[in-house]
PDB file of C-alpha atoms in Angstrom:
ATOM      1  CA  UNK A 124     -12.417 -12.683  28.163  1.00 45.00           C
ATOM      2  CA  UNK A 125     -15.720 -11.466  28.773  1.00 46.00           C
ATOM      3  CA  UNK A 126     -16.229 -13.327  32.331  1.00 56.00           C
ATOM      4  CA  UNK A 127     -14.161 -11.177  33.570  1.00 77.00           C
ATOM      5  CA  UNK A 128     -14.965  -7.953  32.802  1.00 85.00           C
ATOM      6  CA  UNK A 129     -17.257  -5.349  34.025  1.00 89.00           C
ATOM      7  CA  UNK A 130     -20.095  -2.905  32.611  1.00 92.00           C
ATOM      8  CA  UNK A 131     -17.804   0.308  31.528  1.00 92.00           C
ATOM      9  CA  UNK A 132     -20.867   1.958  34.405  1.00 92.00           C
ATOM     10  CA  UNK A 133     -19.835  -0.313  37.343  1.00 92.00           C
ATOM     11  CA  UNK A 134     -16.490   0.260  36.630  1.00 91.00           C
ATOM     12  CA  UNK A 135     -16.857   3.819  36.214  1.00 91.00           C
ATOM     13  CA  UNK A 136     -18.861   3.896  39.568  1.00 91.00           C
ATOM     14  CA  UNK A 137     -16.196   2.347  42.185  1.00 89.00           C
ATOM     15  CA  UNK A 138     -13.393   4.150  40.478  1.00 90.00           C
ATOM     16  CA  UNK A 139     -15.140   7.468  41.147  1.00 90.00           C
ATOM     17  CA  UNK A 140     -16.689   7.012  44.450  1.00 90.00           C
ATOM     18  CA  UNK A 141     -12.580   6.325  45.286  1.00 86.00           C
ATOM     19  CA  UNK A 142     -11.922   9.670  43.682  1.00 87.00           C
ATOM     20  CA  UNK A 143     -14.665  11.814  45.572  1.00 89.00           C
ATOM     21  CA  UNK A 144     -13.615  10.613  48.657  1.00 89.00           C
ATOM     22  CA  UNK A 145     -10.018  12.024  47.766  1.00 86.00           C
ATOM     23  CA  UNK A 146     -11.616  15.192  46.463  1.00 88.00           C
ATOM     24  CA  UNK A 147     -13.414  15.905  49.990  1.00 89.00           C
ATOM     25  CA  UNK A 148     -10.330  14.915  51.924  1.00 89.00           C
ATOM     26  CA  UNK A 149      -8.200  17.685  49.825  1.00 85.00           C
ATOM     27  CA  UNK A 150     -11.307  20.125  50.955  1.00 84.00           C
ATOM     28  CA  UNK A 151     -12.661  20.485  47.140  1.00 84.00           C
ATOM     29  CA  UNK A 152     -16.285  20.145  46.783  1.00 84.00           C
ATOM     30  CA  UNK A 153     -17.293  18.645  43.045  1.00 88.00           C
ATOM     31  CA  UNK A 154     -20.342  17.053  41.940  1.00 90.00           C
ATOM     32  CA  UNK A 155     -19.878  14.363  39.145  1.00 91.00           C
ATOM     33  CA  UNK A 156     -21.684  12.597  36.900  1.00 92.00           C
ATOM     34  CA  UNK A 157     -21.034   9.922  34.658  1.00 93.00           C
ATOM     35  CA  UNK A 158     -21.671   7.542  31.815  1.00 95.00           C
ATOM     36  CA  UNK A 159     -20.390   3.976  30.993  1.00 94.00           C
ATOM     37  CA  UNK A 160     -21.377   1.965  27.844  1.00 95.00           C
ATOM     38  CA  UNK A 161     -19.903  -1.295  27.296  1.00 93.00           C
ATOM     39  CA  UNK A 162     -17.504  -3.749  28.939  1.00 91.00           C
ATOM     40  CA  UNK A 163     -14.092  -3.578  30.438  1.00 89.00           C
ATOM     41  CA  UNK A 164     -11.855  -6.379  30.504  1.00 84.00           C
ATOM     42  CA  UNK A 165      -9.791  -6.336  33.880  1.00 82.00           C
ATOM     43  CA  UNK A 166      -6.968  -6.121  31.546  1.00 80.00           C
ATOM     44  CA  UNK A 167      -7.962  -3.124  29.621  1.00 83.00           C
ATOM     45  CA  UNK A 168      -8.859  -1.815  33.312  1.00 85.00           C
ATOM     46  CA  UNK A 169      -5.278  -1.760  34.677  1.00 83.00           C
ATOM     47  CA  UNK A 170      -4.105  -0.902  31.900  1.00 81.00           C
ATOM     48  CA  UNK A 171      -6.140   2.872  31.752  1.00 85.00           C
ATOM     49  CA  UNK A 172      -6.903   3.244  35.429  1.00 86.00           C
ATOM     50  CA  UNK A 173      -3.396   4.982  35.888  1.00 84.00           C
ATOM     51  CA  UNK A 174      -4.800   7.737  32.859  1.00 85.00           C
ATOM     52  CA  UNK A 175      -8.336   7.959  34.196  1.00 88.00           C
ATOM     53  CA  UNK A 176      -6.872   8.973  37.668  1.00 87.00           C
ATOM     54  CA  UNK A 177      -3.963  11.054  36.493  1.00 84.00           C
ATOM     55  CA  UNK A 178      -7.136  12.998  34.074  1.00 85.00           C
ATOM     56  CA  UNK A 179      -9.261  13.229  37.141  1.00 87.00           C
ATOM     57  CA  UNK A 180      -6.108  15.019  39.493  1.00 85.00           C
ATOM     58  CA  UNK A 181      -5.993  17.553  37.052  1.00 84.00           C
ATOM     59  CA  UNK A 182      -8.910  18.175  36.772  1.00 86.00           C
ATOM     60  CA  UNK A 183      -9.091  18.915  40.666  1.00 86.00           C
ATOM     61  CA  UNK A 184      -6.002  21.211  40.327  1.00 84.00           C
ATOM     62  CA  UNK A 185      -7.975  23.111  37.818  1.00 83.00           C
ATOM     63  CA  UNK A 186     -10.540  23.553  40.436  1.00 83.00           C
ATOM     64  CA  UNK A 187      -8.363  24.477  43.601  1.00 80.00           C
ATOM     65  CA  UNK A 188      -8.275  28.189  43.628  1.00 75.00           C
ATOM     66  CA  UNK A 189     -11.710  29.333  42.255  1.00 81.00           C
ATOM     67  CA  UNK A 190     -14.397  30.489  44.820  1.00 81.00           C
ATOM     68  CA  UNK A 191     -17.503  30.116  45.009  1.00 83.00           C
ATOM     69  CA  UNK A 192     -18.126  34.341  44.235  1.00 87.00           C
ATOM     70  CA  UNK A 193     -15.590  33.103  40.851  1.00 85.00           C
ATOM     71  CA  UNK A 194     -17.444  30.847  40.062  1.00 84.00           C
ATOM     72  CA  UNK A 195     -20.981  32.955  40.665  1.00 86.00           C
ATOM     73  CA  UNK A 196     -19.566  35.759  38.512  1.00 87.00           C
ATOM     74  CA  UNK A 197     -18.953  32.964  35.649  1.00 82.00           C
ATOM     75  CA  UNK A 198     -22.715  31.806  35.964  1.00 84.00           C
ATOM     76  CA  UNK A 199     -21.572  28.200  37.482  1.00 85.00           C
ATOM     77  CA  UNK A 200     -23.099  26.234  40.063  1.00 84.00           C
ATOM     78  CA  UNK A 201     -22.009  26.996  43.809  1.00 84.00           C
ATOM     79  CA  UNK A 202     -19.492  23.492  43.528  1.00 86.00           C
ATOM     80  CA  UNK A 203     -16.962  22.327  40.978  1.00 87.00           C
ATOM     81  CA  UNK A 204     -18.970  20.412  38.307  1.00 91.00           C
ATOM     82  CA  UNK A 205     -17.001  17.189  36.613  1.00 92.00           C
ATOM     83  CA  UNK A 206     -18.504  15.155  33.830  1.00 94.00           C
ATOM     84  CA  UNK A 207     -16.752  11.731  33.143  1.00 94.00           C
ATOM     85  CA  UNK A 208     -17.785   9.014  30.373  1.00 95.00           C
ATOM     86  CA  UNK A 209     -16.164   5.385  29.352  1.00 94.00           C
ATOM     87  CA  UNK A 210     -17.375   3.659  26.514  1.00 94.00           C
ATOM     88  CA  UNK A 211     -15.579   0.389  25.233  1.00 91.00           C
ATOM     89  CA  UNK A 212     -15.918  -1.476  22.108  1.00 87.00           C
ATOM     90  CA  UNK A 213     -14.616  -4.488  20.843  1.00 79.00           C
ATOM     91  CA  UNK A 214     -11.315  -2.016  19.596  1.00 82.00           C
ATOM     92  CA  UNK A 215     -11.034   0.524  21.655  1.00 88.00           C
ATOM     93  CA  UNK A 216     -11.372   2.239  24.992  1.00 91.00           C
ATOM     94  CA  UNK A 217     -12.469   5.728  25.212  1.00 94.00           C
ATOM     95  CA  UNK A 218     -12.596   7.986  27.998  1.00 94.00           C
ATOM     96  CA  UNK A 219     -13.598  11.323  28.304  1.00 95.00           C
ATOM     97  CA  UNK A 220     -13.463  14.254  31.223  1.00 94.00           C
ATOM     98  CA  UNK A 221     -15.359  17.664  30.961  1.00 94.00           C
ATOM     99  CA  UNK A 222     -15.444  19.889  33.774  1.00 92.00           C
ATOM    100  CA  UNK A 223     -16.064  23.743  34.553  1.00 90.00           C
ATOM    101  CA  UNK A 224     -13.011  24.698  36.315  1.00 86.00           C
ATOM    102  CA  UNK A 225      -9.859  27.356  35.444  1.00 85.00           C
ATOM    103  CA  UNK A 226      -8.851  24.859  32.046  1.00 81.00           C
ATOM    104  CA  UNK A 227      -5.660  23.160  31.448  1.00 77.00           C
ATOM    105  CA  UNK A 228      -4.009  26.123  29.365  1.00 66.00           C
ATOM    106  CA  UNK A 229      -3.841  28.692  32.055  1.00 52.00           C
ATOM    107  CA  UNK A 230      -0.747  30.321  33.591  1.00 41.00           C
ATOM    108  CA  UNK A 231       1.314  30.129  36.526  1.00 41.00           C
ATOM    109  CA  UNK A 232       1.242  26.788  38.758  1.00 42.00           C
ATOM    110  CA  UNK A 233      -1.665  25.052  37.084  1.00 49.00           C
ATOM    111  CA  UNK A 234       0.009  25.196  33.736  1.00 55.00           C
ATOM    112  CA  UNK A 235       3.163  24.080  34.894  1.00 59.00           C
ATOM    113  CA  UNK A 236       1.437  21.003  37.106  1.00 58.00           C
ATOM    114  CA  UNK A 237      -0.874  19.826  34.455  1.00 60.00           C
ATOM    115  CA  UNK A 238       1.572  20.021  31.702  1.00 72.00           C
ATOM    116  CA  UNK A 239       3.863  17.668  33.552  1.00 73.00           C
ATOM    117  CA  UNK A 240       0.899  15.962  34.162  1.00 70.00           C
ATOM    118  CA  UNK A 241      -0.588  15.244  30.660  1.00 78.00           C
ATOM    119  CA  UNK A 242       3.033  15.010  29.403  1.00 82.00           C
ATOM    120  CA  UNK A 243       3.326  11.722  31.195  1.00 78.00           C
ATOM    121  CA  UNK A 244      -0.611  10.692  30.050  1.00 78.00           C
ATOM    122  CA  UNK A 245       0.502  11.739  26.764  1.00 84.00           C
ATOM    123  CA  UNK A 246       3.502   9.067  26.563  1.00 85.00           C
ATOM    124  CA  UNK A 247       1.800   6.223  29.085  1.00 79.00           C
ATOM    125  CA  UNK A 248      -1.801   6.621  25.895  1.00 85.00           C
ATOM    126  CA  UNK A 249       1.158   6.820  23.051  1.00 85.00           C
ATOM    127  CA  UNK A 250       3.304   3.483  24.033  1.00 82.00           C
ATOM    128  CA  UNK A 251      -0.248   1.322  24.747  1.00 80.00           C
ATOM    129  CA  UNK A 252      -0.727   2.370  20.777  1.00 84.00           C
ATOM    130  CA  UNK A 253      -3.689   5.501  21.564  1.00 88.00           C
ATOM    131  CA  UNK A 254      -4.062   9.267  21.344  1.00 90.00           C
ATOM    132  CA  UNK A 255      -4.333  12.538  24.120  1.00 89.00           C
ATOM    133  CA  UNK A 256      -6.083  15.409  23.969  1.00 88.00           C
ATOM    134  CA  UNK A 257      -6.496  18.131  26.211  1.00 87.00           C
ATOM    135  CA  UNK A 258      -8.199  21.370  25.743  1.00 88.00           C
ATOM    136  CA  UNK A 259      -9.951  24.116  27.549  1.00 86.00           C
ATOM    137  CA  UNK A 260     -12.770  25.884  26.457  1.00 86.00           C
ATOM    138  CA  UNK A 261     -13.204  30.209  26.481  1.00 82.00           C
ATOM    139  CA  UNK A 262     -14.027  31.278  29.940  1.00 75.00           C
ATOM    140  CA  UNK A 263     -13.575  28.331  31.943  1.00 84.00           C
ATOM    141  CA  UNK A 264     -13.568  24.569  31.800  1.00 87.00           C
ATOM    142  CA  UNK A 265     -11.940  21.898  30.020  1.00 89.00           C
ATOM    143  CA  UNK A 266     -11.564  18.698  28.519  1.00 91.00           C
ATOM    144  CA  UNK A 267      -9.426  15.680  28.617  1.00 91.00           C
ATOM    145  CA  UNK A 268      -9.451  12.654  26.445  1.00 92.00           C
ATOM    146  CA  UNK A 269      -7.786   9.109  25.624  1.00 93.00           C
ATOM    147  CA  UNK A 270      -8.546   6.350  23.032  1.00 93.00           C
ATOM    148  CA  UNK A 271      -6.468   3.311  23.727  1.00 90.00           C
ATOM    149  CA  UNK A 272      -7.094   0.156  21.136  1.00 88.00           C
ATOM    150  CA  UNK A 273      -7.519  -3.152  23.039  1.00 76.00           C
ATOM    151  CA  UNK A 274      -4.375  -5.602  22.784  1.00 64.00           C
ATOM    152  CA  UNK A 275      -5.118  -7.979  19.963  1.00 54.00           C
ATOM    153  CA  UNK A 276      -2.952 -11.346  20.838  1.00 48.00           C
ATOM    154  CA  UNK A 277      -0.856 -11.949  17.579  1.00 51.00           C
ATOM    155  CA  UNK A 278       1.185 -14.630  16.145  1.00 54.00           C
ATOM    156  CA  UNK A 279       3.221 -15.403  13.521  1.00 68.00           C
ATOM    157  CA  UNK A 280       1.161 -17.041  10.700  1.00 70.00           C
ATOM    158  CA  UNK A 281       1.288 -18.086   6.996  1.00 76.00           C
ATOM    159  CA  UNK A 282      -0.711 -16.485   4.331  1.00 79.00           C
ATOM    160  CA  UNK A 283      -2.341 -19.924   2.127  1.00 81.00           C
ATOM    161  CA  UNK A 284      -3.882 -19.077  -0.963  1.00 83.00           C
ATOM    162  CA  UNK A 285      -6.008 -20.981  -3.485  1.00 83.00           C
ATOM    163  CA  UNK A 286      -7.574 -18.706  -5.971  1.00 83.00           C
ATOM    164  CA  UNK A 287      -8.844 -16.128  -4.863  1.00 81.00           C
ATOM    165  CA  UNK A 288      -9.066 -17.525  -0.874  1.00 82.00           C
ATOM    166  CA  UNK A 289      -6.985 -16.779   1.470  1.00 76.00           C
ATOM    167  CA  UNK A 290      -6.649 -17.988   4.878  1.00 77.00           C
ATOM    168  CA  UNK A 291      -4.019 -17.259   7.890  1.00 69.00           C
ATOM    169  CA  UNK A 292      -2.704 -19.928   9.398  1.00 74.00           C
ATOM    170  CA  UNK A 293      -0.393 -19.626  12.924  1.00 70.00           C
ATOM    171  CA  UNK A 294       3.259 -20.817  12.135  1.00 70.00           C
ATOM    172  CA  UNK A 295       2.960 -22.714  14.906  1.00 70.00           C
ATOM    173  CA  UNK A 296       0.365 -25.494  13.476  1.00 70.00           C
ATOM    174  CA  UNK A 297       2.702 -25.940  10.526  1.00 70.00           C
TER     175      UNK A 297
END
């Protein structure tokens, strides 16, 4: 399993260099930074791309709309700012998105956009067996995050006990 996988910061890396280059083609200028601890099987990777991307979009929506005297007035730098971090452990995936634009609670458009948005994050986390949050801070900004458990392969087995030992045994060796 571990041959192929990838350091959680390689994989973090080529996902995001994707999603800058769609930021500057929609005309919104972020800086991001990032962190990646562990490794990702290929597996696991499919599996949360879809959330990382879908966490990413909205963040950009929450960024579309404030200028750069906005975001001087709040004390933020001149560009949208967008902190991202994977770490992955032998049971879970986490991922986590923190950025300084309008939030994910606001009114109008955004709210209606990103709650569709996390909505479908929300059940795509829930049936892979993880939890969603979203929140956004006072001011501005927000945050978006996902655990997801890695798929453990099971089988039927048989419970064997002598004394006080105990040992599983897959039905199918029996």
């Amino acid at each position: 399993q571990l041959s192929k996988s990838v350091s959680a910061g390689d994989f973090l890396q080529k996902v995001l260099s994707l999603l800058v280059q769609d930021a500057a083609a929609q005309g919104c200028d972020i800086a991001v930074s990032h962190f990646g601890e562990g490794k990702i099987s290929m597996e696991m990777a499919e599996l949360v791309m879809g959330a990382i991307i879908a966490g990413f979009r909205a963040s950009l929506r929450s960024h579309q709309g404030l200028s750069r005297a906005e975001r001087a007035k709040n004390h933020l730098f001149s560009v949208g700012s967008i902190y991202v971090e994977v770490r992955s452990t032998p049971g879970e995936i986490m991922f986590r998105l923190v950025d300084d634009g309008k939030g994910y609670s606001g009114v109008g458009e955004l709210s209606v956009g990103a709650e569709k948005q996390f909505d479908k994050l929300r059940e795509h986390i829930a049936r892979c067996g993880g939890w969603f949050g979203r929140k956004s801070f006072s001011g501005c900004g927000g945050a978006i995050e996902f655990k997801v458990p890695l798929a453990h392969n099971r089988v039927e087995a048989v419970t064997l006990k002598s004394g006080g030992f105990e040992v599983l045994v897959p039905s199918s060796c029996i």
